[in-house]
Short mmCIF file of C-alpha atoms and ligand atoms in Angstrom, two decimals:
data_model
loop_
_atom_site.label_atom_id
_atom_site.label_comp_id
_atom_site.label_asym_id
_atom_site.label_seq_id
_atom_site.Cartn_x
_atom_site.Cartn_y
_atom_site.Cartn_z
CA MET A 15 14.36 -17.11 -1.10
CA ASN A 16 14.34 -14.50 1.64
CA ILE A 17 11.23 -12.44 1.04
CA ILE A 18 10.30 -9.20 2.76
CA VAL A 19 6.67 -8.08 2.65
CA CYS A 20 5.74 -4.49 3.57
CA LEU A 21 2.38 -4.20 5.34
CA LYS A 22 0.60 -1.03 6.37
CA GLN A 23 -2.22 -0.73 8.89
CA VAL A 24 -4.97 1.52 7.55
CA PRO A 25 -8.45 2.63 8.68
CA GLY A 26 -10.96 -0.05 7.62
CA THR A 27 -13.15 2.35 5.67
CA THR A 28 -13.05 4.37 2.49
CA GLN A 29 -15.49 6.87 4.05
CA VAL A 30 -12.72 8.72 5.88
CA LYS A 31 -13.54 11.89 7.79
CA ILE A 32 -11.08 14.76 8.02
CA ASP A 33 -10.65 16.94 11.11
CA SER A 34 -10.91 20.42 9.54
CA GLN A 35 -8.89 21.99 12.37
CA THR A 36 -5.88 19.66 12.24
CA ASN A 37 -6.17 18.41 8.63
CA THR A 38 -5.68 14.84 9.84
CA LEU A 39 -7.81 11.71 9.59
CA VAL A 40 -10.46 11.20 12.29
CA ARG A 41 -9.44 7.74 13.54
CA GLU A 42 -11.74 7.45 16.58
CA GLY A 43 -14.27 4.65 16.30
CA ILE A 44 -12.71 3.28 13.11
CA LYS A 45 -11.40 -0.28 13.10
CA ASN A 46 -7.93 -0.69 11.62
CA ILE A 47 -7.18 -3.37 9.04
CA VAL A 48 -4.26 -4.58 6.93
CA ASN A 49 -4.16 -2.48 3.77
CA PRO A 50 -6.15 -4.77 1.41
CA PHE A 51 -3.50 -4.70 -1.38
CA ASP A 52 -0.89 -5.85 1.15
CA THR A 53 -2.79 -9.09 1.81
CA TYR A 54 -2.06 -10.04 -1.83
CA ALA A 55 1.61 -9.10 -1.32
CA LEU A 56 1.77 -11.37 1.74
CA GLU A 57 -0.02 -14.26 0.01
CA GLU A 58 2.40 -14.05 -2.93
CA GLY A 59 5.37 -14.04 -0.56
CA VAL A 60 4.05 -17.14 1.20
CA ARG A 61 3.38 -18.89 -2.15
CA ILE A 62 6.92 -18.15 -3.36
CA LYS A 63 8.29 -19.57 -0.10
CA GLU A 64 6.14 -22.70 -0.52
CA ARG A 65 7.39 -23.13 -4.12
CA TYR A 66 11.07 -22.34 -3.70
CA GLY A 67 11.70 -22.57 0.06
CA GLY A 68 12.95 -19.77 2.26
CA LYS A 69 11.46 -17.31 4.71
CA VAL A 70 8.90 -14.49 4.72
CA THR A 71 9.59 -11.50 6.96
CA THR A 72 6.93 -8.82 7.27
CA ILE A 73 7.66 -5.24 8.28
CA SER A 74 5.37 -2.38 9.14
CA MET A 75 6.04 1.19 10.14
CA GLY A 76 3.38 2.62 12.38
CA PRO A 77 2.19 3.16 15.95
CA SER A 78 2.31 0.30 18.48
CA GLN A 79 -1.14 -0.99 17.42
CA ALA A 80 0.30 -1.76 13.96
CA GLU A 81 1.61 -4.91 15.68
CA GLU A 82 -1.91 -6.33 15.08
CA VAL A 83 -1.37 -6.52 11.30
CA LEU A 84 1.96 -8.23 11.82
CA ARG A 85 0.35 -10.88 14.04
CA GLU A 86 -2.33 -11.41 11.40
CA ALA A 87 0.43 -11.86 8.83
CA ILE A 88 2.07 -14.57 10.93
CA GLY A 89 -1.35 -16.26 11.14
CA ALA A 90 -1.50 -16.22 7.34
CA GLY A 91 1.94 -17.75 6.80
CA ALA A 92 4.68 -15.18 7.51
CA ASP A 93 7.64 -16.51 9.49
CA GLU A 94 8.83 -13.34 11.17
CA ALA A 95 7.62 -9.80 11.72
CA ILE A 96 9.28 -6.53 12.71
CA LEU A 97 7.49 -3.38 13.82
CA LEU A 98 9.18 -0.05 13.07
CA SER A 99 7.84 2.31 15.67
CA ASP A 100 9.08 5.51 17.27
CA SER A 101 7.49 8.89 17.94
CA ALA A 102 10.19 10.29 15.62
CA PHE A 103 8.56 8.40 12.70
CA ALA A 104 5.18 10.16 13.12
CA GLY A 105 3.84 12.35 10.33
CA ALA A 106 6.06 10.74 7.68
CA ASP A 107 5.30 11.40 4.01
CA THR A 108 6.18 8.79 1.39
CA LEU A 109 9.85 9.86 1.24
CA ALA A 110 10.38 9.54 5.01
CA THR A 111 8.33 6.31 5.09
CA SER A 112 10.42 4.77 2.30
CA TYR A 113 13.66 5.89 3.95
CA THR A 114 12.68 4.22 7.25
CA LEU A 115 11.53 1.01 5.53
CA ALA A 116 14.70 0.96 3.39
CA ARG A 117 16.88 1.28 6.49
CA ALA A 118 15.07 -1.66 8.08
CA ILE A 119 15.42 -3.77 4.92
CA SER A 120 19.14 -2.93 4.73
CA LYS A 121 19.46 -3.98 8.39
CA ILE A 122 17.81 -7.34 7.59
CA ARG A 123 20.57 -7.58 4.94
CA GLU A 124 19.90 -10.98 3.37
CA TYR A 125 16.90 -10.61 1.08
CA ASP A 126 16.04 -11.60 -2.49
CA LEU A 127 12.69 -9.95 -2.99
CA VAL A 128 10.69 -7.10 -1.43
CA ILE A 129 6.93 -7.19 -2.08
CA CYS A 130 4.57 -4.25 -1.54
CA GLY A 131 0.93 -3.67 -2.36
CA ARG A 132 0.26 -1.47 -5.41
CA GLN A 133 -1.01 1.31 -3.12
CA THR A 134 -2.70 1.95 0.21
CA ILE A 135 -6.35 2.83 0.67
CA ASP A 136 -5.60 5.84 2.89
CA GLY A 137 -2.48 7.64 1.60
CA ASP A 138 -3.22 6.16 -1.85
CA THR A 139 -0.04 7.43 -3.50
CA GLY A 140 1.55 4.18 -4.76
CA GLN A 141 4.95 5.85 -4.25
CA VAL A 142 6.49 3.76 -1.47
CA GLY A 143 7.37 0.71 -3.66
CA PRO A 144 9.32 2.63 -6.32
CA GLU A 145 10.95 4.90 -3.73
CA LEU A 146 12.12 1.86 -1.76
CA ALA A 147 13.75 0.36 -4.87
CA GLU A 148 15.49 3.65 -5.59
CA MET A 149 16.83 3.90 -2.04
CA LEU A 150 17.95 0.25 -1.99
CA GLU A 151 19.43 0.73 -5.50
CA ILE A 152 17.76 -2.40 -6.87
CA PRO A 153 15.32 -2.98 -9.81
CA PHE A 154 11.60 -2.26 -9.50
CA VAL A 155 8.57 -3.72 -11.29
CA ALA A 156 5.05 -2.33 -10.70
CA TYR A 157 1.57 -3.88 -11.07
CA VAL A 158 2.82 -7.48 -10.98
CA SER A 159 -0.01 -9.95 -11.73
CA GLN A 160 1.91 -13.25 -11.95
CA ILE A 161 5.27 -14.69 -10.90
CA GLU A 162 6.11 -17.05 -13.76
CA GLU A 163 9.46 -18.37 -12.66
CA ILE A 164 12.39 -17.70 -10.36
CA ASP A 165 15.68 -19.23 -11.36
CA ASP A 166 19.37 -18.53 -10.96
CA GLY A 167 19.01 -15.09 -9.42
CA HIS A 168 16.43 -13.97 -11.98
CA MET A 169 12.65 -13.69 -11.91
CA ARG A 170 10.23 -13.77 -14.85
CA ILE A 171 6.98 -12.01 -14.09
CA GLN A 172 3.87 -10.64 -15.75
CA ARG A 173 2.73 -7.10 -15.07
CA MET A 174 -0.57 -5.50 -15.89
CA VAL A 175 -0.54 -2.61 -18.33
CA GLU A 176 -3.49 -0.61 -19.64
CA ASP A 177 -4.36 -2.88 -22.55
CA GLY A 178 -2.87 -6.26 -21.58
CA HIS A 179 0.09 -7.87 -19.87
CA GLU A 180 3.85 -7.49 -20.21
CA VAL A 181 6.36 -10.25 -19.46
CA VAL A 182 9.41 -8.85 -17.70
CA GLU A 183 12.61 -10.46 -16.50
CA THR A 184 14.53 -8.89 -13.65
CA PRO A 185 17.63 -9.81 -11.68
CA LEU A 186 17.20 -10.28 -7.93
CA PRO A 187 17.09 -8.70 -5.42
CA ALA A 188 14.24 -6.52 -6.62
CA VAL A 189 11.19 -4.67 -5.35
CA ILE A 190 7.76 -5.42 -6.83
CA THR A 191 4.28 -4.04 -6.19
CA VAL A 192 1.39 -6.43 -6.79
CA VAL A 193 -2.19 -6.06 -8.03
CA LYS A 194 -5.15 -7.96 -6.58
CA GLU A 195 -5.41 -10.13 -9.71
CA ILE A 196 -2.23 -11.97 -8.62
CA ASN A 197 -3.87 -14.44 -6.18
CA VAL A 198 -6.62 -15.11 -3.67
CA PRO A 199 -5.28 -14.57 -0.14
CA ARG A 200 -5.78 -17.50 2.21
CA LEU A 201 -7.50 -17.33 5.58
CA PRO A 202 -5.30 -17.84 8.64
CA SER A 203 -4.93 -21.46 9.72
CA LEU A 204 -5.52 -22.65 13.31
CA ARG A 205 -1.82 -23.45 13.57
CA GLY A 206 -1.01 -20.02 12.19
CA LEU A 207 -3.29 -18.32 14.70
CA ALA A 208 -1.60 -20.13 17.58
CA LYS A 209 1.82 -19.14 16.22
CA ALA A 210 0.66 -15.53 15.81
CA LYS A 211 -0.55 -15.36 19.39
CA SER A 212 2.76 -16.41 20.89
CA ALA A 213 5.07 -14.71 18.36
CA VAL A 214 7.57 -12.22 19.71
CA ILE A 215 7.57 -9.17 17.46
CA PRO A 216 10.68 -7.01 17.84
CA VAL A 217 10.20 -3.25 17.72
CA TRP A 218 12.93 -1.30 15.95
CA ASP A 219 13.07 2.39 16.87
CA ALA A 220 15.12 5.23 15.42
CA GLN A 221 18.16 4.31 17.51
CA GLU A 222 17.96 0.63 16.62
CA LEU A 223 17.76 1.53 12.93
CA GLY A 224 20.58 4.05 13.26
CA VAL A 225 18.60 6.55 11.21
CA ASP A 226 19.32 10.23 10.78
CA GLU A 227 16.40 11.78 12.73
CA ASN A 228 16.23 14.62 10.20
CA MET A 229 15.25 12.08 7.53
CA VAL A 230 12.36 10.38 9.33
CA GLY A 231 8.86 11.47 10.35
CA LEU A 232 7.64 14.98 9.82
CA SER A 233 11.13 16.52 9.86
CA GLY A 234 12.29 14.13 7.12
CA SER A 235 9.24 14.76 4.95
CA ALA A 236 9.68 16.68 1.73
CA THR A 237 5.95 17.45 1.53
CA ARG A 238 3.46 19.07 3.91
CA VAL A 239 -0.32 18.62 3.87
CA ILE A 240 -1.60 22.22 3.79
CA LYS A 241 -5.30 21.42 3.65
CA VAL A 242 -7.48 18.35 3.23
CA PHE A 243 -11.09 18.84 2.13
CA PHE A 244 -13.93 17.21 0.26
CA PRO A 245 -15.06 19.01 -2.91
CA GLN A 246 -18.40 20.78 -2.42
CA ARG A 247 -21.16 19.19 -4.44
CA VAL A 248 -23.49 21.78 -5.92
CA HIS A 249 -26.68 20.38 -7.43
CA HIS A 250 -28.49 22.67 -9.88
CA GLY A 251 -31.40 20.40 -10.74
CA GLU A 252 -34.55 21.56 -12.52
CA ILE A 253 -37.71 19.55 -13.08
CA LEU A 254 -39.34 20.39 -16.41
CA GLN A 255 -43.12 20.83 -16.29
CA GLY A 256 -45.83 20.18 -18.88
CA ASN A 257 -46.53 17.31 -21.24
CA LEU A 258 -43.77 15.28 -22.86
CA GLU A 259 -43.69 17.40 -26.02
CA SER A 260 -43.30 20.71 -24.19
CA GLN A 261 -40.71 19.17 -21.84
CA ALA A 262 -38.68 17.99 -24.86
CA GLU A 263 -38.97 21.45 -26.49
CA SER A 264 -37.89 23.16 -23.30
CA LEU A 265 -34.95 20.75 -22.89
CA VAL A 266 -33.72 21.36 -26.46
CA GLY A 267 -34.02 25.12 -25.87
CA LYS A 268 -31.95 24.93 -22.70
CA LEU A 269 -29.28 22.79 -24.39
CA ARG A 270 -29.12 25.32 -27.29
CA ASP A 271 -28.82 28.22 -24.84
CA ALA A 272 -25.96 26.42 -23.16
CA ARG A 273 -24.44 25.80 -26.67
CA LEU A 274 -24.42 22.06 -25.98
CA VAL A 275 -26.25 21.18 -29.23
C1 FAD B 15 -3.19 13.76 1.63
C2 FAD B 15 -2.44 12.93 2.63
C3 FAD B 15 -2.48 13.25 3.97
C4 FAD B 15 -1.78 12.51 4.90
N1 FAD B 15 -1.80 12.91 6.18
C5 FAD B 15 -1.08 12.23 7.09
C6 FAD B 15 -1.04 12.67 8.44
O1 FAD B 15 -1.65 13.68 8.78
N2 FAD B 15 -0.33 11.94 9.32
C7 FAD B 15 0.33 10.81 8.94
O2 FAD B 15 0.96 10.18 9.77
N3 FAD B 15 0.32 10.37 7.68
C8 FAD B 15 -0.37 11.05 6.73
N4 FAD B 15 -0.38 10.64 5.46
C9 FAD B 15 0.15 9.33 5.17
C10 FAD B 15 1.59 9.18 4.82
O3 FAD B 15 2.08 10.16 4.00
C11 FAD B 15 1.59 7.83 4.12
O4 FAD B 15 0.90 6.91 4.91
C12 FAD B 15 2.91 7.16 3.94
O5 FAD B 15 3.88 8.02 3.50
C13 FAD B 15 2.77 6.01 2.93
O6 FAD B 15 2.22 6.46 1.73
P1 FAD B 15 0.95 5.76 1.15
O7 FAD B 15 0.01 5.44 2.25
O8 FAD B 15 0.46 6.60 0.02
O9 FAD B 15 1.56 4.37 0.61
P2 FAD B 15 1.63 3.78 -0.88
O10 FAD B 15 2.83 4.31 -1.55
O11 FAD B 15 0.31 3.89 -1.58
O12 FAD B 15 1.90 2.27 -0.44
C14 FAD B 15 2.38 1.28 -1.33
C15 FAD B 15 2.82 0.10 -0.52
O13 FAD B 15 3.95 0.44 0.29
C16 FAD B 15 3.89 -0.26 1.53
N5 FAD B 15 3.76 0.69 2.65
C17 FAD B 15 3.31 1.97 2.64
N6 FAD B 15 3.35 2.51 3.87
C18 FAD B 15 3.86 1.56 4.69
C19 FAD B 15 4.15 1.50 6.08
N7 FAD B 15 3.93 2.53 6.89
N8 FAD B 15 4.67 0.35 6.57
C20 FAD B 15 4.89 -0.73 5.77
N9 FAD B 15 4.63 -0.73 4.46
C21 FAD B 15 4.13 0.40 3.91
C22 FAD B 15 2.67 -1.18 1.45
O14 FAD B 15 3.05 -2.42 0.92
C23 FAD B 15 1.78 -0.44 0.47
O15 FAD B 15 0.84 -1.27 -0.19
C24 FAD B 15 -1.06 11.38 4.50
C25 FAD B 15 -1.04 11.04 3.15
C26 FAD B 15 -1.70 11.81 2.22
C27 FAD B 15 -1.62 11.46 0.76
#
């Protein structure tokens, strides 16, 4: 099994601040981490390799510091890692991101399974997995919670749906996105850490990928972020005075006035 795992480096906080002038994330002083859902994708890739043999290759599109998440992935069991990095890739929306990842996966050529997290904790769209499958013209299964069996070019898996689980069979190669219920990611081993430290991580740029520069980064993006803002919270609180009885009377009156009772 040749497995490709897509990993994204994200800010290690859900309390993101937005620069109101540029409409971009304020990244200063924020530690970057592997997108948490992608750690489950990596763990599942490594487990499949341990069960059926093969190789796990991780890829990430991002600035040069995204190499950190790829080294961490090698520490946690990945065999190879490739960084997709070029100033032309900056400002990519999901379409341009998926195009760039798909070109890299096509360049790797021999693969049976592509695993992504269900979504990121910054962009949060959950669109990259399905878009990748569309671009690679292979099947896609979302919210995968268990790999039951892989046999003879087919995979039987369970996926989470709103009120239970579905069992799905798909031919390979395929793209799946995984939920956190699928496994418990392992910690890096000492051997893994040593391997990660000395690993050579190739960087593929636009030229190396042979991409059409009008389809990557900001120029290849079908969407534009016009404005990013937090909703204003307006609190109209009122403390009722008097004894309990008069407070209750006043409350009922206010609810009636508002036609809520
Ligand atoms: C409102 C908004 C504003 C944004 N502003 C900016 C901006 O100003 N500048 C900017 O550069 N970007 C910006 N982005 C981010 C950019 O559009 C996304 O990071 C990118 O397109 C991926 O989408 P996502 O994070 O929603 O991934 P999802 O679709 O949620 O990711 C699903 C899975 O796909 C894989 N994946 C996703 N991205 C990558 C990647 N880069 N490398 C490897 N695997 C990946 C992972 O396995 C991940 O778990 C913004 C996004 C939004 C929604």
